[in-house]
Short mmCIF file of C-alpha atoms in Angstrom, two decimals:
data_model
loop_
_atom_site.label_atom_id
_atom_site.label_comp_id
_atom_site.label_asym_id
_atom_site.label_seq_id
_atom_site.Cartn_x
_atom_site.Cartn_y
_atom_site.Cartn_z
CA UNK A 1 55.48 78.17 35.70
CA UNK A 2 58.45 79.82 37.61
CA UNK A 3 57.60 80.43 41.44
CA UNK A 4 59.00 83.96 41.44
CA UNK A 5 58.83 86.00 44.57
CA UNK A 6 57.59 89.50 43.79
CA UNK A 7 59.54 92.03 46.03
CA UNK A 8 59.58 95.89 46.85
CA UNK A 9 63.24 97.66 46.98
CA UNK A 10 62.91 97.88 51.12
CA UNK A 11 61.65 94.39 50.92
CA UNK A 12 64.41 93.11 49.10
CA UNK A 13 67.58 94.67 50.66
CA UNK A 14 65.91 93.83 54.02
CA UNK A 15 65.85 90.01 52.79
CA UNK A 16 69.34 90.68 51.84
CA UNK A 17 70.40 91.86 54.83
CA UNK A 18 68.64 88.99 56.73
CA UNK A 19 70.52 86.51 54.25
CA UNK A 20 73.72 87.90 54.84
CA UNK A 21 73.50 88.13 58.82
CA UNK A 22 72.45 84.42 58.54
CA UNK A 23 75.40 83.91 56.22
CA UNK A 24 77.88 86.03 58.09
CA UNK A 25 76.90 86.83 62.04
CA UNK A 26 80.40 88.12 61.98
CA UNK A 27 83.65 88.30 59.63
CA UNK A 28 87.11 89.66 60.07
CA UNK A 29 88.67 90.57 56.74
CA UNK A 30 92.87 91.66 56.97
CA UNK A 31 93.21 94.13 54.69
CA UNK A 32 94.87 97.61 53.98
CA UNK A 33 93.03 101.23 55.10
CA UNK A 34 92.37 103.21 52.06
CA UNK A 35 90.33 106.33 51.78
CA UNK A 36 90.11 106.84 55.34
CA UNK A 37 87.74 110.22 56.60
CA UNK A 38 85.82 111.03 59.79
CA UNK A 39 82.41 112.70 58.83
CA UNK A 40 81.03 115.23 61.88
CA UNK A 41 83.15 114.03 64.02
CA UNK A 42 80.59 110.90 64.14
CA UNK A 43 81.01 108.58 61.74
CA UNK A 44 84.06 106.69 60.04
CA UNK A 45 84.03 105.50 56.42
CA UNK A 46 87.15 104.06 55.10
CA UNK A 47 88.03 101.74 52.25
CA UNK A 48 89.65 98.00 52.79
CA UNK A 49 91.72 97.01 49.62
CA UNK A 50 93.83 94.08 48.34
CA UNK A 51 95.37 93.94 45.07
CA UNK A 52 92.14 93.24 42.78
CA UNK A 53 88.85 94.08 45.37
CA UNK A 54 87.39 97.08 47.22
CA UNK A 55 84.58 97.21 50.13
CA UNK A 56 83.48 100.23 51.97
CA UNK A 57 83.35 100.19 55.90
CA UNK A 58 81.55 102.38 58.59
CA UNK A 59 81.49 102.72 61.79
CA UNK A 60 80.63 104.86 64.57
CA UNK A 61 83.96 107.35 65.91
CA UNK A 62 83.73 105.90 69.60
CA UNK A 63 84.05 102.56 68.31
CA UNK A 64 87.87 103.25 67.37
CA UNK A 65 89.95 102.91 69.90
CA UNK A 66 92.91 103.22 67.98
CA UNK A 67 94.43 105.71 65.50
CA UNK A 68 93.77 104.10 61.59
CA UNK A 69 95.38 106.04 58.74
CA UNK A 70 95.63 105.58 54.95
CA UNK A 71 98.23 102.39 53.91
CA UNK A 72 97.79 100.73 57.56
CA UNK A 73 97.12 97.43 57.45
CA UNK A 74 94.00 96.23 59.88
CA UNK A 75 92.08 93.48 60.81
CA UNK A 76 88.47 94.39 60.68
CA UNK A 77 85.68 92.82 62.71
CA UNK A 78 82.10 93.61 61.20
CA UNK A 79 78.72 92.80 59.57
CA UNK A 80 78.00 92.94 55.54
CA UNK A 81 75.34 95.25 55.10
CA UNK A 82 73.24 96.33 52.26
CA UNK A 83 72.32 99.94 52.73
CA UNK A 84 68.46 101.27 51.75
CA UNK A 85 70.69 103.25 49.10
CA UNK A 86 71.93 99.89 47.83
CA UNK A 87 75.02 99.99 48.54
CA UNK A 88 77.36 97.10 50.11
CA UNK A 89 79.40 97.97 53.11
CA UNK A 90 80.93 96.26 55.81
CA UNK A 91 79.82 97.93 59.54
CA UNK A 92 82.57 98.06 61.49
CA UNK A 93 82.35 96.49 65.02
CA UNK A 94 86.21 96.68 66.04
CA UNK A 95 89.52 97.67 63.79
CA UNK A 96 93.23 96.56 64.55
CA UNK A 97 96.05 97.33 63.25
CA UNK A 98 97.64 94.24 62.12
CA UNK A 99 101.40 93.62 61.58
CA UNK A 100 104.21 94.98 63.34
CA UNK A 101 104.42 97.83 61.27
CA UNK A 102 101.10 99.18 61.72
CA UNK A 103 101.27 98.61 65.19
CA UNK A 104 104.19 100.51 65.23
CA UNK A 105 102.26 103.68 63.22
CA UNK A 106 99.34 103.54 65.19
CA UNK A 107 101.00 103.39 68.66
CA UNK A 108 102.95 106.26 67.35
CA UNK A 109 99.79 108.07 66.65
CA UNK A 110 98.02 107.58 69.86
CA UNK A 111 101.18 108.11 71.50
CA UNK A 112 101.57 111.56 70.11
CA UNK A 113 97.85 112.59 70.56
CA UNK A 114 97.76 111.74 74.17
CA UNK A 115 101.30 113.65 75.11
CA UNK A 116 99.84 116.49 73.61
CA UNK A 117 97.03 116.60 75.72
CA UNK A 118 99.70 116.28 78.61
CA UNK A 119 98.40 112.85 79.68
CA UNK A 120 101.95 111.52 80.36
CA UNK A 121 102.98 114.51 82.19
CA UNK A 122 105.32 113.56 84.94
CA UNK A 123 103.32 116.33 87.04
CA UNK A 124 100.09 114.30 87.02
CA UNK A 125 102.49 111.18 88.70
CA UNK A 126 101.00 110.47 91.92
CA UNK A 127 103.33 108.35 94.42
CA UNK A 128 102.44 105.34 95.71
CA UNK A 129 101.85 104.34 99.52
CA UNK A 130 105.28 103.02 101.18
CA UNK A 131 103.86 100.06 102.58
CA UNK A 132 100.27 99.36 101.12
CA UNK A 133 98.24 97.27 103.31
CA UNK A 134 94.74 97.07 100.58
CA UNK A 135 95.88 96.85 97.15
CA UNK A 136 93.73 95.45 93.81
CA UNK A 137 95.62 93.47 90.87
CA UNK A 138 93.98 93.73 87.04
CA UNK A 139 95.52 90.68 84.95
CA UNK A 140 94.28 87.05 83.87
CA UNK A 141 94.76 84.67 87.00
CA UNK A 142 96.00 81.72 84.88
CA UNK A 143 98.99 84.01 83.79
CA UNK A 144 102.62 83.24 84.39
CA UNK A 145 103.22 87.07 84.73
CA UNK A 146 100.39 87.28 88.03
CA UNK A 147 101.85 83.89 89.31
CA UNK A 148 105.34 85.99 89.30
CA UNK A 149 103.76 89.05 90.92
CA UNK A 150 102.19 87.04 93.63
CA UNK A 151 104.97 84.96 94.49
CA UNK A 152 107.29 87.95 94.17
CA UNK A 153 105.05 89.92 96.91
CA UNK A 154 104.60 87.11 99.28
CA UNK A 155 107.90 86.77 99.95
CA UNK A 156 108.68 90.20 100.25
CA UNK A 157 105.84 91.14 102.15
CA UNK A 158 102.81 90.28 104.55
CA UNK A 159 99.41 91.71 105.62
CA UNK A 160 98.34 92.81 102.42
CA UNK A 161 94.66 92.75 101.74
CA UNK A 162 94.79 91.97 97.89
CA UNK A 163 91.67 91.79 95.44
CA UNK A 164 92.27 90.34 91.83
CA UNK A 165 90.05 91.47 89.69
CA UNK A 166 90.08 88.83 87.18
CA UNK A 167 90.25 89.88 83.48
CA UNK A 168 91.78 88.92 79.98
CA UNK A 169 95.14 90.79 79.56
CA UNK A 170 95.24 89.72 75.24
CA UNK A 171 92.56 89.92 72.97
CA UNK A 172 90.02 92.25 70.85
CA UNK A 173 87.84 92.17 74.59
CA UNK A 174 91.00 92.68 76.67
CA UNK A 175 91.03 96.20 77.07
CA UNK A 176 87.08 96.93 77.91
CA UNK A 177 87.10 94.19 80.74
CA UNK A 178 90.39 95.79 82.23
CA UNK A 179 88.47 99.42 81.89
CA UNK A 180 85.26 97.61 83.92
CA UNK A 181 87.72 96.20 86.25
CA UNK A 182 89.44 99.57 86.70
CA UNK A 183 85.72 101.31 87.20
CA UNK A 184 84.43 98.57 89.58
CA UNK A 185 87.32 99.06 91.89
CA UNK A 186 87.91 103.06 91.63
CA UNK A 187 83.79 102.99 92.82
CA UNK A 188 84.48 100.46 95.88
CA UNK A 189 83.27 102.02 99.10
CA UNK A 190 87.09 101.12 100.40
CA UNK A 191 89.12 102.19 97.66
CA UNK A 192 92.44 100.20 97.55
CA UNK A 193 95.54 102.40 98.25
CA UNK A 194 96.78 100.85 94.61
CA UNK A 195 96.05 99.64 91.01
CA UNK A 196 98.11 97.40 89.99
CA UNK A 197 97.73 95.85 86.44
CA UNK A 198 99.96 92.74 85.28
CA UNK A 199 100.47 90.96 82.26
CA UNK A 200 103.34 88.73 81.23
CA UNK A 201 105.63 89.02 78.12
CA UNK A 202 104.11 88.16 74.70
CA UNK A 203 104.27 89.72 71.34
CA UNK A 204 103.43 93.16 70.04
CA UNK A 205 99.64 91.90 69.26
CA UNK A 206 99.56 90.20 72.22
CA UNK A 207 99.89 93.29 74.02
CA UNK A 208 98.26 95.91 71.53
CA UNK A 209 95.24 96.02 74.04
CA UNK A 210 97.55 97.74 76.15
CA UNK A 211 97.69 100.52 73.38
CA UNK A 212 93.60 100.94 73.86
CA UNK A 213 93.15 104.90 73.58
CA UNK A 214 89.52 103.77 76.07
CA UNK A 215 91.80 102.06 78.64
CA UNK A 216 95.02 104.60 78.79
CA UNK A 217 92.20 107.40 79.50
CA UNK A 218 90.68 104.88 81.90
CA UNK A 219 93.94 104.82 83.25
CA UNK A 220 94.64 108.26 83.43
CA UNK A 221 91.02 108.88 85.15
CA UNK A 222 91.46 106.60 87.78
CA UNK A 223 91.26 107.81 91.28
CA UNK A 224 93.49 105.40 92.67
CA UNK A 225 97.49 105.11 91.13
CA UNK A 226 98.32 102.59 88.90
CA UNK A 227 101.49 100.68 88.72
CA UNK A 228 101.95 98.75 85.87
CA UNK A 229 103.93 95.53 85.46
CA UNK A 230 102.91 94.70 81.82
CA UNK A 231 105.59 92.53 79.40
CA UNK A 232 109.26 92.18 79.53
CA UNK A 233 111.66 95.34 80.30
CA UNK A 234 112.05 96.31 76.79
CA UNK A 235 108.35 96.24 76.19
CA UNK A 236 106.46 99.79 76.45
CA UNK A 237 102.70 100.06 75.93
CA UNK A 238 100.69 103.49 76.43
CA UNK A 239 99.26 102.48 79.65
CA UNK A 240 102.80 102.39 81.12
CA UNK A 241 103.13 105.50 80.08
CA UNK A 242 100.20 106.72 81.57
CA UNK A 243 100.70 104.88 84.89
CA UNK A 244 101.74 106.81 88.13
CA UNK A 245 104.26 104.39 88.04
CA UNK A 246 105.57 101.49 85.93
CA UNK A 247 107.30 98.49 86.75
CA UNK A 248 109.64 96.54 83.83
CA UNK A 249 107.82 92.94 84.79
CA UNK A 250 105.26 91.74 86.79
CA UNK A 251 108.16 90.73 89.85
CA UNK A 252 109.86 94.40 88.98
CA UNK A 253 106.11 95.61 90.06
CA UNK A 254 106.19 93.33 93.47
CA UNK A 255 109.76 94.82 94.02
CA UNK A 256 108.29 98.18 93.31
CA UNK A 257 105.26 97.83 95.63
CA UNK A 258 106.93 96.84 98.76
CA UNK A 259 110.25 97.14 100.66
CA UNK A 260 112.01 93.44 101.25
CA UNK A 261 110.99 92.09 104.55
CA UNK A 262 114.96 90.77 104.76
CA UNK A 263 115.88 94.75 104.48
CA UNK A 264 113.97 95.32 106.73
CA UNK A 265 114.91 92.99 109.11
CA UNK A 266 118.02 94.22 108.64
CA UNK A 267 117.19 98.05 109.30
CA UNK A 268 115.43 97.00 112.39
CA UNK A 269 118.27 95.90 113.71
CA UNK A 270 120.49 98.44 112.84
CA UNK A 271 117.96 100.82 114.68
CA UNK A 272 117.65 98.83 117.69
CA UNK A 273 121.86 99.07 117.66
CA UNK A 274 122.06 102.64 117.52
CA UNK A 275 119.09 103.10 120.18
CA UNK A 276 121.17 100.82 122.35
CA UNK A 277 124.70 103.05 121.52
CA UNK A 278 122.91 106.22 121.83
CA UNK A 279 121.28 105.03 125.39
CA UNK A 280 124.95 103.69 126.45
CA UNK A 281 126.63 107.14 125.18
CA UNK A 282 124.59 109.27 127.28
CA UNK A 283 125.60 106.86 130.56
CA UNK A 284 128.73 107.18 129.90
CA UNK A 285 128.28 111.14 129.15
CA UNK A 286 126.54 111.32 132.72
CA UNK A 287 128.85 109.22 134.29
CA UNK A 288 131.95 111.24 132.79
CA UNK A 289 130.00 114.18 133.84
CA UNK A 290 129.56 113.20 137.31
CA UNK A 291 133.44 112.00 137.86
CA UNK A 292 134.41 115.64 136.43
CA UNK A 293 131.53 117.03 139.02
CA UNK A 294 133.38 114.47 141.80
CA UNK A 295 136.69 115.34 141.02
CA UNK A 296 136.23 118.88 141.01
CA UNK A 297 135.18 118.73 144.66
CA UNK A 298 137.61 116.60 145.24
CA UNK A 299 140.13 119.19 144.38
CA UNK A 300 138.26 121.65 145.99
CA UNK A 301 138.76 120.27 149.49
CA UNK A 302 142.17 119.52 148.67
CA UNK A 303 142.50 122.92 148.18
CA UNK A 304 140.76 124.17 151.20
CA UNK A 305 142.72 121.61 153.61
CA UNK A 306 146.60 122.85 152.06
CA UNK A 307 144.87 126.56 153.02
CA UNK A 308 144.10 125.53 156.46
CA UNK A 309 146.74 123.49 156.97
CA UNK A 310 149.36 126.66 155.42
CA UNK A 311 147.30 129.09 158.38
CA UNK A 312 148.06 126.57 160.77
CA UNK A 313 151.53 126.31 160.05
CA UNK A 314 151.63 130.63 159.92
CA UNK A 315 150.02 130.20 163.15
CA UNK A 316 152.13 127.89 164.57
CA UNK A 317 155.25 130.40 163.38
CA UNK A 318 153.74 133.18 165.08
CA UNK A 319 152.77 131.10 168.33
CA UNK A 320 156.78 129.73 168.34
CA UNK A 321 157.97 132.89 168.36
CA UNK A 322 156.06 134.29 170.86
CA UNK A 323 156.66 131.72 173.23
CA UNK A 324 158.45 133.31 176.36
CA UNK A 325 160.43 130.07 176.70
CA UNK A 326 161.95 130.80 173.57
CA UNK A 327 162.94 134.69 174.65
CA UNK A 328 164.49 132.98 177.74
CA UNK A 329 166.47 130.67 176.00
CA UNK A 330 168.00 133.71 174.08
CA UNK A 331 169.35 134.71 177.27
CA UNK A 332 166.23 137.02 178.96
CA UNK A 333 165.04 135.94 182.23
CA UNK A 334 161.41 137.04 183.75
CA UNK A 335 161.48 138.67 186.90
CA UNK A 336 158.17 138.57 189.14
CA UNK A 337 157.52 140.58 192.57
CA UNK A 338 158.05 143.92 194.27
CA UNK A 339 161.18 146.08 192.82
CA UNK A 340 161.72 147.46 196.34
CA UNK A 341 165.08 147.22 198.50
CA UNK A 342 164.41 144.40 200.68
CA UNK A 343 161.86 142.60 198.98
CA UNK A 344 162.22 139.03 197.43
CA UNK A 345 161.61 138.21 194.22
CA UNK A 346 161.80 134.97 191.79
CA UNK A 347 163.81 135.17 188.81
CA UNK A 348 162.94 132.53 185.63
CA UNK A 349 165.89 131.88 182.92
CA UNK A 350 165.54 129.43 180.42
CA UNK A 351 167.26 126.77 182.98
CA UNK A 352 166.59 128.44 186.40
CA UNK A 353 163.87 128.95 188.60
CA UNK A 354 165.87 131.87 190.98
CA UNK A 355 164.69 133.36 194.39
CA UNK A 356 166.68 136.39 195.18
CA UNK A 357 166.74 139.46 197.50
CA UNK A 358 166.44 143.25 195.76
CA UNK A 359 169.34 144.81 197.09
CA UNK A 360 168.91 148.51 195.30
CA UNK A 361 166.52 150.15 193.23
CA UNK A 362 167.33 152.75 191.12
CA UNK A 363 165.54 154.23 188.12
CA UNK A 364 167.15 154.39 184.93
CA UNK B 1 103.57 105.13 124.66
CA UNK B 2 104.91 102.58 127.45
CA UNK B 3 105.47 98.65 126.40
CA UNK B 4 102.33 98.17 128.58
CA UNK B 5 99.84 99.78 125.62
CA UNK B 6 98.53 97.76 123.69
CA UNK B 7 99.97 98.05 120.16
CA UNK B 8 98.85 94.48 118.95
CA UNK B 9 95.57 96.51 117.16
CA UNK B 10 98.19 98.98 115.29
CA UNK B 11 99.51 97.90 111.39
CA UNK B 12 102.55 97.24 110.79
CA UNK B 13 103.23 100.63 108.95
CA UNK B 14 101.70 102.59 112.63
CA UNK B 15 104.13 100.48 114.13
CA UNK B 16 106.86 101.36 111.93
CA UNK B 17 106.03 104.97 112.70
CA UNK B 18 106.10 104.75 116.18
CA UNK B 19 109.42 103.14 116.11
CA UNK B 20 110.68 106.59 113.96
CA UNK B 21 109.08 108.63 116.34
CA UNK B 22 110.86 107.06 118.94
CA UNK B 23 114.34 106.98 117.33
CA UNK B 24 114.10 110.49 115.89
CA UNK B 25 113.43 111.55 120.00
CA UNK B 26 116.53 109.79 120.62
CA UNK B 27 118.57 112.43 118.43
CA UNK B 28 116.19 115.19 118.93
CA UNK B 29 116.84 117.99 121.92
CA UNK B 30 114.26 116.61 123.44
CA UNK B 31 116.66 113.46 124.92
CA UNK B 32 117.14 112.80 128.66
CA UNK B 33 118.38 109.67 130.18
CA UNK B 34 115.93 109.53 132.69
CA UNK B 35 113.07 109.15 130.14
CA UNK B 36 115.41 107.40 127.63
CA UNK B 37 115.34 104.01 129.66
CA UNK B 38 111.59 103.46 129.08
CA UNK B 39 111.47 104.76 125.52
CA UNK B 40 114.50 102.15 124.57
CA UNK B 41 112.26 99.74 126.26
CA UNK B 42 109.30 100.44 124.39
CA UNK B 43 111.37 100.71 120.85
CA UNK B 44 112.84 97.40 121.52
CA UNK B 45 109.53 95.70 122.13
CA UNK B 46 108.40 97.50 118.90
CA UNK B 47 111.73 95.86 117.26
CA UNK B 48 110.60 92.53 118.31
CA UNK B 49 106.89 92.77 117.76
CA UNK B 50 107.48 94.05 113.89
CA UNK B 51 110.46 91.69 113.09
CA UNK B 52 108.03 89.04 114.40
CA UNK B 53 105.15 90.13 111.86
CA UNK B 54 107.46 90.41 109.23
CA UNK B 55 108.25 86.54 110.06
CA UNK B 56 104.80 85.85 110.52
CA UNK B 57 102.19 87.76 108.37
CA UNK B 58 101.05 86.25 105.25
CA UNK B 59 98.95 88.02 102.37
CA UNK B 60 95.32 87.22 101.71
CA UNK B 61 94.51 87.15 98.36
CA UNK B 62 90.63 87.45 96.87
CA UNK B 63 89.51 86.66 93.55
CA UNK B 64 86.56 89.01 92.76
CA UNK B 65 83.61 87.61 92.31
CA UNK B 66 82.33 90.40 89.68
CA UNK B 67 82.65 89.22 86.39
CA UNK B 68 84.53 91.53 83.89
CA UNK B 69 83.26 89.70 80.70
CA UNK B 70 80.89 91.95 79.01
#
């Protein structure tokens, strides 16, 4: 006789379920979103097609990090499940988009959601320190891009305390461990002055976890600025976006970061040159200043000695011509003693010395 | 600030500062020649010191220990 096992209905779908997580811990199925509706703002149901089958997914709202629509294609990462109303779903533990096109439509979406809610605002900007002497790096330490970055600041730079905190920069787990990364070091006792998250170049997939609607509002909470140095120039994710600042590659981010120690060099010098002019300008101003003081005495004295010296000569004028030699020599003679008949008296011309008798005295 | 103080426990960026302190008193009302000697003193020392970090000082980089991996 058959060896049948007698079930109930709870019984049997929980057996089913059991069989199936055995079966299938975990499938991805790539597939196209049909039927897509949030319920309560909760929960997600949406269809995945193909040409000839159907299967119903759910999932929780939080647990979609990225805008889904009708017609996108997705890669979905879930669990079969047999529900206690017997129905086969998939539950839902991540969804892509998957394909350039539908990683074009959903960046769009997210895009337009978050610069409505003015998360890209160039008023919420902060700027960044001009020389940075703590900083923290997000990005995978095996990448080319944070090899770049490194090198790139090391030879621009010094004395800069950096912390990596290592993470994956591709993959489905990608964006959470840059969002613990950017929690861990925004709740440091020392904050660093900046953020700075690198990645290399790499495809649109690779850097879809770039587009995480979890991370860009990380991002955008963080206490600290972010700089971003995340593909190649032409490359633009959402978290650049939301960045105080982004840098076109991982070295454009090292440029960005700090000045060039050559430059600087340079301006040094030029300072120390125009100290040294400015200090030799004001000698010489003092020392022109002084000559003009010098020379104005100078020409003061000068002036005072040709005023003494024209006195003198006025003097001297005066002095000639009231010498009595000279009155003589214009024919006058002095005559000294007693005007009285008898008495003797000297006469002085300009060549003779006289002694002579007064004869007669008669008033005029 | 005299080249005698110590500025060896000052970064790079203080430094920096003090040297635009010091040139921005050199075009500022402020300027006379007999204090200008010893501030071109002190800004050249601060020329030399920082050109000689900027030679000198190397990064230190840490990999975090904390593990990101859920």
């Amino acid at each position: 006789m058959e060896n049948l096992v007698r079930l109930s209905v709870s019984d049997f779908i929980a057996l089913t379920n059991q069989t199936l997580e055995y079966a299938y811990q975990s499938i991805e199925i790539e597939a196209e979103v049909a039927s897509f509706k949030v319920n309560q703002n909760k929960f997600v149901f949406f269809d995945l097609k193909d040409e000839e089958s159907t299967v119903g997914c759910f999932m929780m709202v939080y647990q979609l990090r990225v805008p889904i629509e009708d017609g996108m294609k997705v890669i979905v990462r879930g669990t079969p499940k047999l529900t206690k109303w017997g129905k086969f779903s998939i539950t839902v533990q991540s969804v892509r988009p998957s394909g350039e096109g539908s990683l074009k439509k959903s960046y769009e979406l997210l895009k337009q959601k978050l610069d409505n809610e003015g998360l890209f605002a160039q008023e919420r900007k902060r700027t960044l320190p001009l020389l940075p002497s703590r900083i923290a790096v997000i990005s995978s330490t095996g990448a080319a891009g944070y090899r770049d970055f490194i090198a790139i600041l090391d030879e621009r730079w010094g004395g800069i305390e950096v912390m990596v905190a290592h993470v994956q920069v591709q993959g489905e787990v990608a964006s959470d461990q840059m969002i613990r990364a950017l929690r861990y070091l925004n709740e440091l006792e020392v904050l660093p002055e900046v953020i700075v998250m690198i990645r290399g170049g790499g495809s649109a997939d690779d850097l879809a976890c770039f587009n995480d609607e979890q991370l860009v509002r990380a991002v955008a909470a963080s206490r600290v600025p972010v700089l971003t140095g995340i593909g190649h120039e032409v490359d633009e994710s959402l978290v650049d976006l939301v960045a105080d600042m982004r840098a076109s590659t991982p070295s454009n981010a090292a440029e960005r970061l700090v000045p060039d120690r050559r430059d600087m060099t340079e301006r040094l010098r030029q300072t120390s040159g125009f100290l040294h002019r400015s200090l030799i300008r004001s000698i010489d101003e003092l020392a022109r200043g002084n000559q003009v003081k010098l020379q104005d005495a100078l020409r003061h004295i000068r002036q005072s000695l040709d005023h003494s010296q024209q006195r003198l000569e006025s003097l001297q004028s005066v002095m000639i011509a009231y010498n009595p030699q000279r009155v003589l020599e214009r024919g006058y003679s002095i005559v000294r003693g007693e005007m009285t008949a008898g008495k003797i008296v000297t006469i002085d011309t300009a060549t003779h010395h006289i002694t002579a008798e007064v004869h007669n005295v008669e008033k005029r | 600030m005299s080249k005698n103080d110590n500025i060896s426990g000052r970064t790079i960026s203080e430094k920096l500062a003090l040297l635009g302190e010091l040139t921005a008193w050199f075009e500022s009302d402020e300027f006379s020649l007999e204090q200008a000697l010893e501030k071109y003193a002190d800004a050249e020392h601060l020329v030399k010191e920082i050109e000689r970090e900027l030679t000198e000082l190397r990064n230190k980089v840490t990999i975090l220990d904390e593990k990101f991996a859920s």
